[in-house]
PDB file of C-alpha atoms in Angstrom:
ATOM      1  CA  MET M   1      -5.878  83.811  61.097  1.00  0.00           C
ATOM      2  CA  LYS M   2      -5.518  80.376  62.687  1.00  0.00           C
ATOM      3  CA  LYS M   3      -6.851  80.070  66.207  1.00  0.00           C
ATOM      4  CA  ASP M   4      -4.340  78.827  68.790  1.00  0.00           C
ATOM      5  CA  THR M   5      -5.862  75.690  70.317  1.00  0.00           C
ATOM      6  CA  SER M   6      -2.733  74.361  72.032  1.00  0.00           C
ATOM      7  CA  THR M   7      -2.708  74.082  75.804  1.00  0.00           C
ATOM      8  CA  LYS M   8      -0.156  75.669  78.090  1.00  0.00           C
ATOM      9  CA  SER M   9       1.521  72.295  78.687  1.00  0.00           C
ATOM     10  CA  GLU M  10       1.985  71.832  74.934  1.00  0.00           C
ATOM     11  CA  LYS M  11       3.788  75.176  74.684  1.00  0.00           C
ATOM     12  CA  SER M  12       6.198  74.725  77.575  1.00  0.00           C
ATOM     13  CA  SER M  13       7.271  72.194  80.124  1.00  0.00           C
ATOM     14  CA  PRO M  14       5.764  72.292  83.617  1.00  0.00           C
ATOM     15  CA  PRO M  15       7.321  74.714  86.119  1.00  0.00           C
ATOM     16  CA  LYS M  16      10.400  73.525  87.971  1.00  0.00           C
ATOM     17  CA  PRO M  17       9.488  71.674  91.162  1.00  0.00           C
ATOM     18  CA  THR M  18      10.296  73.027  94.602  1.00  0.00           C
ATOM     19  CA  ALA M  19      12.471  70.966  96.969  1.00  0.00           C
ATOM     20  CA  ALA M  20       9.362  69.490  98.640  1.00  0.00           C
ATOM     21  CA  GLU M  21       7.838  68.665  95.247  1.00  0.00           C
ATOM     22  CA  MET M  22      11.095  66.990  94.202  1.00  0.00           C
ATOM     23  CA  GLU M  23      10.813  64.686  97.231  1.00  0.00           C
ATOM     24  CA  LEU M  24       7.399  63.506  96.027  1.00  0.00           C
ATOM     25  CA  MET M  25       8.571  63.331  92.417  1.00  0.00           C
ATOM     26  CA  ARG M  26      11.453  61.048  93.450  1.00  0.00           C
ATOM     27  CA  LEU M  27       9.000  58.800  95.272  1.00  0.00           C
ATOM     28  CA  LEU M  28       6.700  58.645  92.250  1.00  0.00           C
ATOM     29  CA  TRP M  29       9.596  57.729  89.949  1.00  0.00           C
ATOM     30  CA  VAL M  30      10.386  54.790  92.254  1.00  0.00           C
ATOM     31  CA  LEU M  31       6.776  53.767  92.893  1.00  0.00           C
ATOM     32  CA  GLY M  32       5.377  54.444  89.444  1.00  0.00           C
ATOM     33  CA  PRO M  33       1.757  55.616  89.286  1.00  0.00           C
ATOM     34  CA  ALA M  34       0.482  55.691  92.869  1.00  0.00           C
ATOM     35  CA  THR M  35      -2.345  56.891  95.088  1.00  0.00           C
ATOM     36  CA  ALA M  36      -1.821  59.630  97.663  1.00  0.00           C
ATOM     37  CA  LYS M  37      -1.930  56.935 100.363  1.00  0.00           C
ATOM     38  CA  GLN M  38       0.880  54.970  98.692  1.00  0.00           C
ATOM     39  CA  VAL M  39       2.983  58.118  98.266  1.00  0.00           C
ATOM     40  CA  HIS M  40       2.348  59.068 101.900  1.00  0.00           C
ATOM     41  CA  GLU M  41       3.403  55.615 103.134  1.00  0.00           C
ATOM     42  CA  ALA M  42       6.633  55.857 101.121  1.00  0.00           C
ATOM     43  CA  ALA M  43       7.274  59.416 102.369  1.00  0.00           C
ATOM     44  CA  LEU M  44       6.896  58.318 106.004  1.00  0.00           C
ATOM     45  CA  LYS M  45      10.106  56.275 105.691  1.00  0.00           C
ATOM     46  CA  GLU M  46      12.128  59.458 105.161  1.00  0.00           C
ATOM     47  CA  ARG M  47       9.923  61.935 107.032  1.00  0.00           C
ATOM     48  CA  PRO M  48       7.945  60.216 109.834  1.00  0.00           C
ATOM     49  CA  GLU M  49       6.246  63.515 110.755  1.00  0.00           C
ATOM     50  CA  ILE M  50       4.677  64.182 107.343  1.00  0.00           C
ATOM     51  CA  ALA M  51       0.883  64.197 107.408  1.00  0.00           C
ATOM     52  CA  TYR M  52      -1.264  62.462 104.808  1.00  0.00           C
ATOM     53  CA  ALA M  53      -3.160  65.713 104.211  1.00  0.00           C
ATOM     54  CA  SER M  54       0.109  67.493 103.372  1.00  0.00           C
ATOM     55  CA  VAL M  55       1.080  64.832 100.826  1.00  0.00           C
ATOM     56  CA  LEU M  56      -2.385  64.886  99.254  1.00  0.00           C
ATOM     57  CA  ARG M  57      -2.410  68.685  99.026  1.00  0.00           C
ATOM     58  CA  MET M  58       1.059  68.765  97.482  1.00  0.00           C
ATOM     59  CA  LEU M  59       0.053  66.143  94.900  1.00  0.00           C
ATOM     60  CA  GLN M  60      -3.028  68.219  94.044  1.00  0.00           C
ATOM     61  CA  VAL M  61      -0.940  71.383  93.679  1.00  0.00           C
ATOM     62  CA  MET M  62       1.619  69.557  91.528  1.00  0.00           C
ATOM     63  CA  HIS M  63      -1.222  68.291  89.329  1.00  0.00           C
ATOM     64  CA  SER M  64      -2.609  71.807  88.943  1.00  0.00           C
ATOM     65  CA  LYS M  65       0.883  73.026  87.924  1.00  0.00           C
ATOM     66  CA  GLY M  66       1.059  70.336  85.239  1.00  0.00           C
ATOM     67  CA  GLN M  67       3.833  68.363  86.950  1.00  0.00           C
ATOM     68  CA  LEU M  68       1.672  65.276  87.525  1.00  0.00           C
ATOM     69  CA  HIS M  69      -0.966  63.339  85.631  1.00  0.00           C
ATOM     70  CA  ARG M  70      -3.996  62.269  87.668  1.00  0.00           C
ATOM     71  CA  ASP M  71      -6.121  59.262  86.794  1.00  0.00           C
ATOM     72  CA  GLU M  72      -9.559  59.918  88.256  1.00  0.00           C
ATOM     73  CA  SER M  73     -11.186  56.714  86.970  1.00  0.00           C
ATOM     74  CA  GLN M  74     -10.926  55.001  90.379  1.00  0.00           C
ATOM     75  CA  LYS M  75     -12.210  56.147  93.758  1.00  0.00           C
ATOM     76  CA  ALA M  76      -8.612  56.814  94.862  1.00  0.00           C
ATOM     77  CA  HIS M  77      -6.940  59.053  92.281  1.00  0.00           C
ATOM     78  CA  VAL M  78      -3.660  57.777  90.892  1.00  0.00           C
ATOM     79  CA  TYR M  79      -0.822  60.253  90.346  1.00  0.00           C
ATOM     80  CA  ALA M  80       2.134  59.908  87.968  1.00  0.00           C
ATOM     81  CA  ALA M  81       4.993  62.208  87.013  1.00  0.00           C
ATOM     82  CA  VAL M  82       4.558  64.041  83.704  1.00  0.00           C
ATOM     83  CA  GLU M  83       8.296  64.140  83.002  1.00  0.00           C
ATOM     84  CA  GLU M  84      10.609  61.164  83.240  1.00  0.00           C
ATOM     85  CA  GLN M  85      13.374  61.379  85.816  1.00  0.00           C
ATOM     86  CA  ASP M  86      16.197  61.743  83.273  1.00  0.00           C
ATOM     87  CA  THR M  87      14.380  64.504  81.391  1.00  0.00           C
ATOM     88  CA  LEU M  88      13.619  66.578  84.479  1.00  0.00           C
ATOM     89  CA  GLN M  89      17.088  66.125  85.946  1.00  0.00           C
ATOM     90  CA  THR M  90      18.711  67.119  82.650  1.00  0.00           C
ATOM     91  CA  ASN M  91      16.561  70.256  82.465  1.00  0.00           C
ATOM     92  CA  LEU M  92      17.363  71.180  86.075  1.00  0.00           C
ATOM     93  CA  VAL M  93      21.098  70.711  85.478  1.00  0.00           C
ATOM     94  CA  LYS M  94      20.954  72.855  82.317  1.00  0.00           C
ATOM     95  CA  ASP M  95      19.203  75.576  84.304  1.00  0.00           C
ATOM     96  CA  LEU M  96      21.756  75.329  87.115  1.00  0.00           C
ATOM     97  CA  ILE M  97      24.662  75.542  84.652  1.00  0.00           C
ATOM     98  CA  GLN M  98      23.179  78.703  83.125  1.00  0.00           C
ATOM     99  CA  LYS M  99      22.285  80.407  86.390  1.00  0.00           C
ATOM    100  CA  ALA M 100      25.139  79.444  88.706  1.00  0.00           C
ATOM    101  CA  PHE M 101      28.054  78.649  86.382  1.00  0.00           C
ATOM    102  CA  SER M 102      27.638  81.183  83.556  1.00  0.00           C
ATOM    103  CA  GLY M 103      26.843  78.427  81.085  1.00  0.00           C
ATOM    104  CA  SER M 104      29.997  76.415  81.842  1.00  0.00           C
ATOM    105  CA  ALA M 105      29.391  72.690  82.343  1.00  0.00           C
ATOM    106  CA  LYS M 106      33.104  72.374  83.095  1.00  0.00           C
ATOM    107  CA  ALA M 107      32.750  74.756  86.063  1.00  0.00           C
ATOM    108  CA  LEU M 108      29.820  72.698  87.391  1.00  0.00           C
ATOM    109  CA  VAL M 109      31.738  69.432  87.095  1.00  0.00           C
ATOM    110  CA  LEU M 110      34.848  70.876  88.733  1.00  0.00           C
ATOM    111  CA  ALA M 111      32.791  72.290  91.606  1.00  0.00           C
ATOM    112  CA  ALA M 112      31.112  68.903  92.118  1.00  0.00           C
ATOM    113  CA  LEU M 113      34.414  67.022  91.962  1.00  0.00           C
ATOM    114  CA  ARG M 114      36.008  69.344  94.529  1.00  0.00           C
ATOM    115  CA  SER M 115      33.456  68.784  97.227  1.00  0.00           C
ATOM    116  CA  HIS M 116      30.783  66.185  96.578  1.00  0.00           C
ATOM    117  CA  VAL M 117      32.424  63.070  95.179  1.00  0.00           C
ATOM    118  CA  SER M 118      33.615  60.065  97.158  1.00  0.00           C
ATOM    119  CA  LYS M 119      36.728  58.113  96.188  1.00  0.00           C
ATOM    120  CA  GLU M 120      34.520  55.322  94.791  1.00  0.00           C
ATOM    121  CA  GLU M 121      32.540  57.785  92.689  1.00  0.00           C
ATOM    122  CA  ARG M 122      35.755  59.406  91.498  1.00  0.00           C
ATOM    123  CA  ASP M 123      37.032  55.972  90.392  1.00  0.00           C
ATOM    124  CA  GLU M 124      33.761  55.313  88.515  1.00  0.00           C
ATOM    125  CA  ILE M 125      34.015  58.697  86.789  1.00  0.00           C
ATOM    126  CA  GLN M 126      37.616  57.971  85.826  1.00  0.00           C
ATOM    127  CA  LYS M 127      36.564  54.636  84.261  1.00  0.00           C
ATOM    128  CA  PHE M 128      33.741  56.363  82.390  1.00  0.00           C
ATOM    129  CA  LEU M 129      36.064  59.043  81.028  1.00  0.00           C
ATOM    130  CA  HIS M 130      38.498  56.397  79.814  1.00  0.00           C
ATOM    131  CA  GLY M 131      35.695  54.479  78.096  1.00  0.00           C
ATOM    132  CA  ASP M 132      36.003  51.445  80.402  1.00  0.00           C
ATOM    133  CA  GLU M 133      32.371  51.673  81.505  1.00  0.00           C
ATOM    134  CA  LYS M 134      29.178  52.118  79.539  1.00  0.00           C
TER     135      LYS M 134
END
């Protein structure tokens, strides 16, 4: 019998991030690999009350969950997202479609168009659907 030597992260993708983790993930996608200090400085622009210790702890937790890589070769550890933005967003949308819209992408799109799309966005979508935009 062959021994299973694969790690948990090789078997499945990291757990879905919480709303707070998504905030840090978005910052890391913009910043690229960054130290906790750099992430904290970026987070302060949106949330002036957020403490450095909170950002550091969340980055550590996200690393332990497999959501972030951590480069420990420097004194200040550098964090980077494991999944690219498009990949994670696609997976989250697929999950949302299954859970909230009974597997219907059409129902998701119609719900979004009814309440969350500006006129400009609607015009862009119309162009995309007609093949005018790539």
